[in-house]
Amino acid sequence: MSGGGLGAGFSYQKFVHVALEQTRIRTALVPHPSQEKFKFIKTNEGNTVVNALSFSAPKIRLLRSLTIEQKNSVQVLDFAAFSEPEYDLPIFCANAFTSPARSIVVLDLNPLYDTTEHEDYREKYYRNLMPLVHKHSELLPWGGKITSESLRFFSPIVIWTILEPTEANHQVLYSAFMDYYKAWLELMDEAVQETSIEKIDRNREAQHKYLTWRAEKDPGYPLLKKLIGECAAKDLVRGFLFEGVDSLGTKSFLEYFPEYAQEDGTVNKKRSMIGKSFESRPWDAHGQFVGDAGDG
Ligand code: BLA
């Protein structure tokens, strides 16, 4: 590859740096045990720098960030925050994959509970956040058809977009990222500890289900495999990115998502059983799910 495209030189390090600064204003971060284990990640490609950071804090079970930088080429951000099961807080999720051709972005406060099924959960967290998506969706428009299964992990304020990797778009994304992250920190600050064991168990299982999904089906996995090898990529996914998948619960992927079962009992490697859909944003301005209006 020659020179690289416009924009592929922009780094996501600043996003992480400022987000951690904002977090430290509100709470005390301590290194998460996974940080030491994944401090040095060796890649198969000399021009690639991988940075992995993880912390916990009161109320926050895991705050972790992974960036991948290839000079003038691919830039990756995977930043997420998971609360302790005593809270039903949404999961902060910022994923960006930038190549010289385009940036693929998901930015959301992923709901712990499906917001179409659980109206109370939608009201509790998203009603007041709808202005965020109104503010940012003009410059960060819906990215078109998407793996249908992903929708249940998205909230009505999700930013799913595909951008040209320009400096201007990098700034737009930075601004949305900070707004969304500050909104999450605000929710975290206000969150009140649940005392009912039943509700805590339910939160833990919901988080485990989410981790189980992403540890198995995340679209970043093939690239990680190519960069660091299959074994190391598996370790990174289960022990760092989606840490908790092996400790928060005991249910298997197929117990949560039986539609992926094959006749021989193994998990279907396809990312989607239903295929892609949702040509346009499937929520209205109030956060009500309207589905795939175009396809009827
Ligand atoms: C593509 N990444 C995508 C797509 C989505 C996401 C929606 C578009 C393809 C699709 O519809 O599936 C991201 N999907 C998510 C997220 C959730 C989800 C965040 O369900 C959360 C619930 N992306 C990364 C990382 C890498 C990466 C860390 O986040 C690389 C290390 C790469 N994402 C990547 C690549 C593509 C992609 C290469 C395009 C190829 C493809 O579509 O498979």
XYZ file of C-alpha atoms and ligand atoms in Angstrom:
339
model
C 0.000 0.000 0.000
C 1.430 3.382 -0.899
C 1.200 6.397 1.350
C -2.201 5.477 2.741
C -5.404 7.409 2.317
C -6.449 10.707 3.705
C -7.555 10.296 7.264
C -6.067 6.909 7.969
C -3.311 8.788 9.807
C -5.750 10.048 12.451
C -5.291 8.397 15.756
C -7.859 7.220 18.289
C -5.348 7.609 21.142
C -6.708 11.049 21.947
C -10.230 9.624 22.347
C -8.963 7.173 24.933
C -6.774 9.706 26.687
C -9.549 12.252 27.132
C -12.122 9.627 28.111
C -9.831 8.346 30.862
C -9.198 11.906 32.028
C -12.952 12.505 32.219
C -13.397 9.271 34.149
C -10.710 10.198 36.677
C -12.498 13.481 37.407
C -15.420 11.436 38.690
C -13.996 8.262 40.119
C -10.838 6.440 41.123
C -9.563 4.033 38.482
C -7.387 1.125 39.474
C -5.692 -1.181 36.970
C -7.756 -4.260 36.149
C -5.922 -7.605 36.511
C -6.170 -8.097 32.728
C -4.046 -5.003 32.105
C -0.804 -6.616 33.245
C -1.497 -9.730 31.160
C -2.166 -7.863 27.940
C 0.356 -5.048 28.281
C 2.621 -6.320 25.530
C 0.839 -7.674 22.496
C 3.162 -8.861 19.770
C 1.880 -8.503 16.231
C 2.828 -10.287 13.039
C 3.272 -6.975 11.299
C 6.117 -4.630 12.160
C 4.283 -1.391 11.432
C 1.460 -2.132 13.867
C 1.098 -0.752 17.381
C -1.449 -2.271 19.737
C -2.384 -0.564 22.984
C -4.476 -2.258 25.635
C -5.615 -0.609 28.872
C -8.064 -1.849 31.485
C -9.319 -0.537 34.792
C -11.993 -0.955 37.362
C -13.566 1.516 39.782
C -16.404 1.609 42.283
C -19.534 0.725 40.230
C -17.352 -0.106 37.181
C -16.463 -3.771 36.792
C -14.383 -3.238 33.678
C -13.357 -0.232 31.623
C -11.111 -1.281 28.798
C -9.693 0.097 25.634
C -7.914 -1.409 22.678
C -6.371 0.633 19.899
C -4.602 -0.699 16.850
C -2.554 1.643 14.704
C -0.893 0.872 11.412
C 1.046 3.778 10.005
C -1.042 5.479 7.287
C -3.322 2.485 7.158
C -5.729 0.839 9.567
C -6.779 2.529 12.825
C -8.986 0.692 15.307
C -10.731 1.784 18.477
C -12.579 -0.593 20.777
C -13.579 1.162 23.992
C -16.129 -0.276 26.411
C -17.328 0.091 29.979
C -19.230 -2.510 31.976
C -20.778 -1.822 35.363
C -20.832 -4.119 38.358
C -23.929 -6.375 38.317
C -25.340 -4.377 41.248
C -26.245 -1.755 38.602
C -28.342 -2.159 35.480
C -26.334 0.507 33.629
C -26.064 0.307 29.852
C -22.730 -0.845 28.440
C -20.699 1.926 26.896
C -19.582 0.803 23.431
C -17.392 2.724 20.992
C -16.028 0.780 18.041
C -14.332 2.277 15.032
C -12.508 0.544 12.238
C -10.802 3.039 9.930
C -9.016 2.116 6.727
C -7.903 4.475 3.967
C -11.233 3.668 2.280
C -13.729 4.283 5.107
C -14.519 4.289 8.781
C -17.010 1.782 10.168
C -18.397 3.076 13.446
C -20.672 1.906 16.232
C -21.176 4.262 19.163
C -23.803 3.462 21.741
C -24.864 2.947 25.281
C -25.755 -0.692 24.572
C -28.799 -1.629 26.653
C -28.455 -4.387 29.204
C -32.078 -5.280 28.346
C -33.619 -5.156 24.873
C -35.366 -1.775 24.723
C -38.223 -2.984 22.540
C -39.198 -5.714 25.007
C -38.355 -3.740 28.137
C -40.118 -0.396 27.825
C -39.366 0.450 31.446
C -35.655 0.103 30.750
C -35.955 2.279 27.655
C -37.786 4.955 29.632
C -35.318 4.801 32.505
C -32.201 5.383 30.444
C -32.946 6.509 26.896
C -35.889 8.915 27.095
C -33.587 11.684 28.340
C -30.775 10.779 25.973
C -32.731 11.065 22.701
C -31.389 14.617 22.100
C -27.923 13.066 21.716
C -28.895 11.115 18.630
C -30.793 14.089 17.185
C -27.670 16.185 17.632
C -25.252 13.755 16.004
C -27.163 11.673 13.464
C -27.123 14.358 10.795
C -23.339 14.267 10.443
C -23.178 10.602 11.435
C -26.045 9.131 9.391
C -27.327 5.553 9.621
C -24.810 3.263 7.898
C -27.326 1.127 6.027
C -28.142 -2.561 6.262
C -26.648 -4.292 9.221
C -26.374 -7.784 10.708
C -29.918 -8.167 12.010
C -28.895 -9.899 15.225
C -26.863 -6.851 16.266
C -29.989 -4.738 16.630
C -31.035 -6.308 19.932
C -27.755 -5.121 21.458
C -28.253 -1.574 20.214
C -30.223 1.215 21.817
C -32.469 3.849 20.202
C -29.554 6.312 20.431
C -27.044 4.107 18.603
C -24.786 5.745 16.061
C -24.087 3.191 13.344
C -22.344 4.861 10.463
C -19.868 4.513 7.625
C -17.750 7.590 6.973
C -15.122 8.854 4.641
C -11.954 8.968 6.752
C -11.386 12.718 6.634
C -10.029 15.031 9.317
C -13.448 16.719 9.537
C -15.204 13.391 10.130
C -12.611 12.445 12.719
C -13.522 15.626 14.634
C -17.251 14.944 14.285
C -16.725 11.458 15.641
C -14.599 12.747 18.507
C -17.313 15.157 19.522
C -20.013 12.460 19.447
C -17.760 10.024 21.316
C -17.190 12.546 24.118
C -20.901 13.421 24.353
C -21.881 9.764 24.572
C -19.156 8.904 27.049
C -19.994 11.855 29.292
C -23.633 10.759 29.209
C -22.551 7.299 30.364
C -20.392 8.771 33.151
C -23.369 10.844 34.259
C -25.565 7.728 34.468
C -22.792 5.953 36.335
C -22.555 8.785 38.856
C -26.287 8.713 39.504
C -26.663 4.946 39.582
C -28.028 3.523 42.812
C -26.930 0.114 43.969
C -29.491 -2.661 43.582
C -29.978 -4.752 46.714
C -32.353 -7.461 45.507
C -30.267 -10.584 44.862
C -32.711 -11.565 42.152
C -32.231 -8.326 40.257
C -28.450 -8.446 40.648
C -28.421 -11.997 39.270
C -30.550 -10.854 36.362
C -28.169 -7.975 35.583
C -25.190 -10.317 35.766
C -26.788 -12.771 33.377
C -27.750 -10.001 30.943
C -24.155 -8.769 30.910
C -22.907 -12.328 30.487
C -25.226 -12.844 27.528
C -23.853 -9.681 25.897
C -20.242 -10.754 26.521
C -21.004 -14.223 25.172
C -22.435 -12.750 21.976
C -19.557 -10.414 21.339
C -16.833 -12.897 22.296
C -18.240 -15.262 19.649
C -19.452 -12.975 16.868
C -17.519 -9.717 16.984
C -16.679 -8.473 13.467
C -13.181 -7.469 14.594
C -12.089 -11.046 15.232
C -10.799 -11.938 11.732
C -8.495 -8.897 11.734
C -7.223 -9.670 15.237
C -6.523 -13.235 14.140
C -4.536 -11.998 11.177
C -2.559 -9.532 13.303
C -1.670 -11.593 16.355
C -2.536 -15.184 15.444
C -5.535 -17.347 16.354
C -4.440 -18.326 19.860
C -3.537 -14.820 20.999
C -6.681 -13.400 19.387
C -8.852 -15.864 21.317
C -7.076 -14.942 24.571
C -7.501 -11.242 23.877
C -11.210 -11.623 23.137
C -12.056 -13.809 26.171
C -9.514 -12.479 28.673
C -9.444 -8.799 27.818
C -12.066 -7.362 25.445
C -14.935 -9.399 26.837
C -13.423 -10.386 30.146
C -16.142 -11.842 32.328
C -17.403 -14.175 29.626
C -15.754 -17.052 31.511
C -16.645 -15.921 35.033
C -19.958 -14.015 35.175
C -22.056 -16.981 34.139
C -21.942 -20.581 33.031
C -24.410 -20.618 30.127
C -22.930 -21.364 26.736
C -23.347 -19.428 23.506
C -25.847 -21.987 22.245
C -27.918 -21.802 25.411
C -28.366 -18.071 24.812
C -28.527 -18.233 21.018
C -29.867 -21.698 20.081
C -30.612 -20.583 16.521
C -26.859 -20.923 15.822
C -26.794 -24.653 16.684
C -25.705 -27.003 13.944
C -26.744 -30.643 13.696
C -23.449 -31.840 15.169
C -23.907 -29.551 18.183
C -21.283 -26.981 17.198
C -21.819 -23.238 16.749
C -22.509 -22.048 13.220
C -19.585 -19.855 12.181
C -21.819 -17.505 10.205
C -22.134 -14.154 11.900
C -25.790 -13.882 11.049
C -28.539 -16.469 10.665
C -31.140 -13.928 9.526
C -28.906 -11.841 7.252
C -28.652 -8.090 7.014
C -31.562 -5.692 7.236
C -32.580 -2.225 8.432
C -31.753 0.041 5.509
C -32.618 3.078 7.632
C -32.687 3.887 11.343
C -35.307 1.569 12.819
C -36.278 3.860 15.746
C -38.396 6.991 15.605
C -37.516 10.316 17.244
C -38.993 9.106 20.545
C -36.935 5.933 20.563
C -39.843 3.675 19.569
C -38.790 0.741 17.425
C -40.348 1.065 13.967
C -38.391 -1.710 12.246
C -37.498 -1.853 8.601
C -39.960 0.732 7.296
C -38.612 0.446 3.745
C -39.113 -3.315 3.393
C -42.598 -3.190 4.914
C -17.751 -4.215 10.461
N -18.418 -3.803 12.850
C -18.700 -3.960 11.514
C -20.108 -3.849 11.326
C -20.662 -3.651 12.591
C -19.606 -3.639 13.529
C -22.138 -3.467 12.900
C -20.819 -3.901 9.977
C -21.054 -5.295 9.521
C -22.261 -5.905 10.193
O -23.387 -5.547 9.869
O -22.066 -6.749 11.088
C -19.642 -3.464 14.961
N -21.490 -4.954 15.651
C -20.513 -4.043 15.894
C -20.520 -3.767 17.311
C -21.520 -4.519 17.870
C -22.132 -5.272 16.821
C -19.614 -2.848 18.015
O -23.068 -6.084 16.955
C -21.883 -4.519 19.294
C -22.917 -5.216 19.784
N -14.326 -3.621 14.286
C -14.021 -3.493 15.600
C -12.682 -3.956 15.825
C -12.198 -4.349 14.595
C -13.265 -4.150 13.636
C -12.015 -3.973 17.161
O -14.766 -3.060 16.434
C -10.905 -4.906 14.243
C -10.004 -5.338 15.120
C -13.219 -4.477 12.283
N -15.615 -4.241 11.707
C -14.329 -4.498 11.418
C -14.218 -4.819 10.021
C -15.515 -4.711 9.485
C -16.378 -4.374 10.579
C -12.940 -5.197 9.302
C -15.944 -4.908 8.038
C -15.995 -6.338 7.650
C -17.277 -6.983 8.089
O -18.367 -6.433 7.864
O -17.189 -8.103 8.636
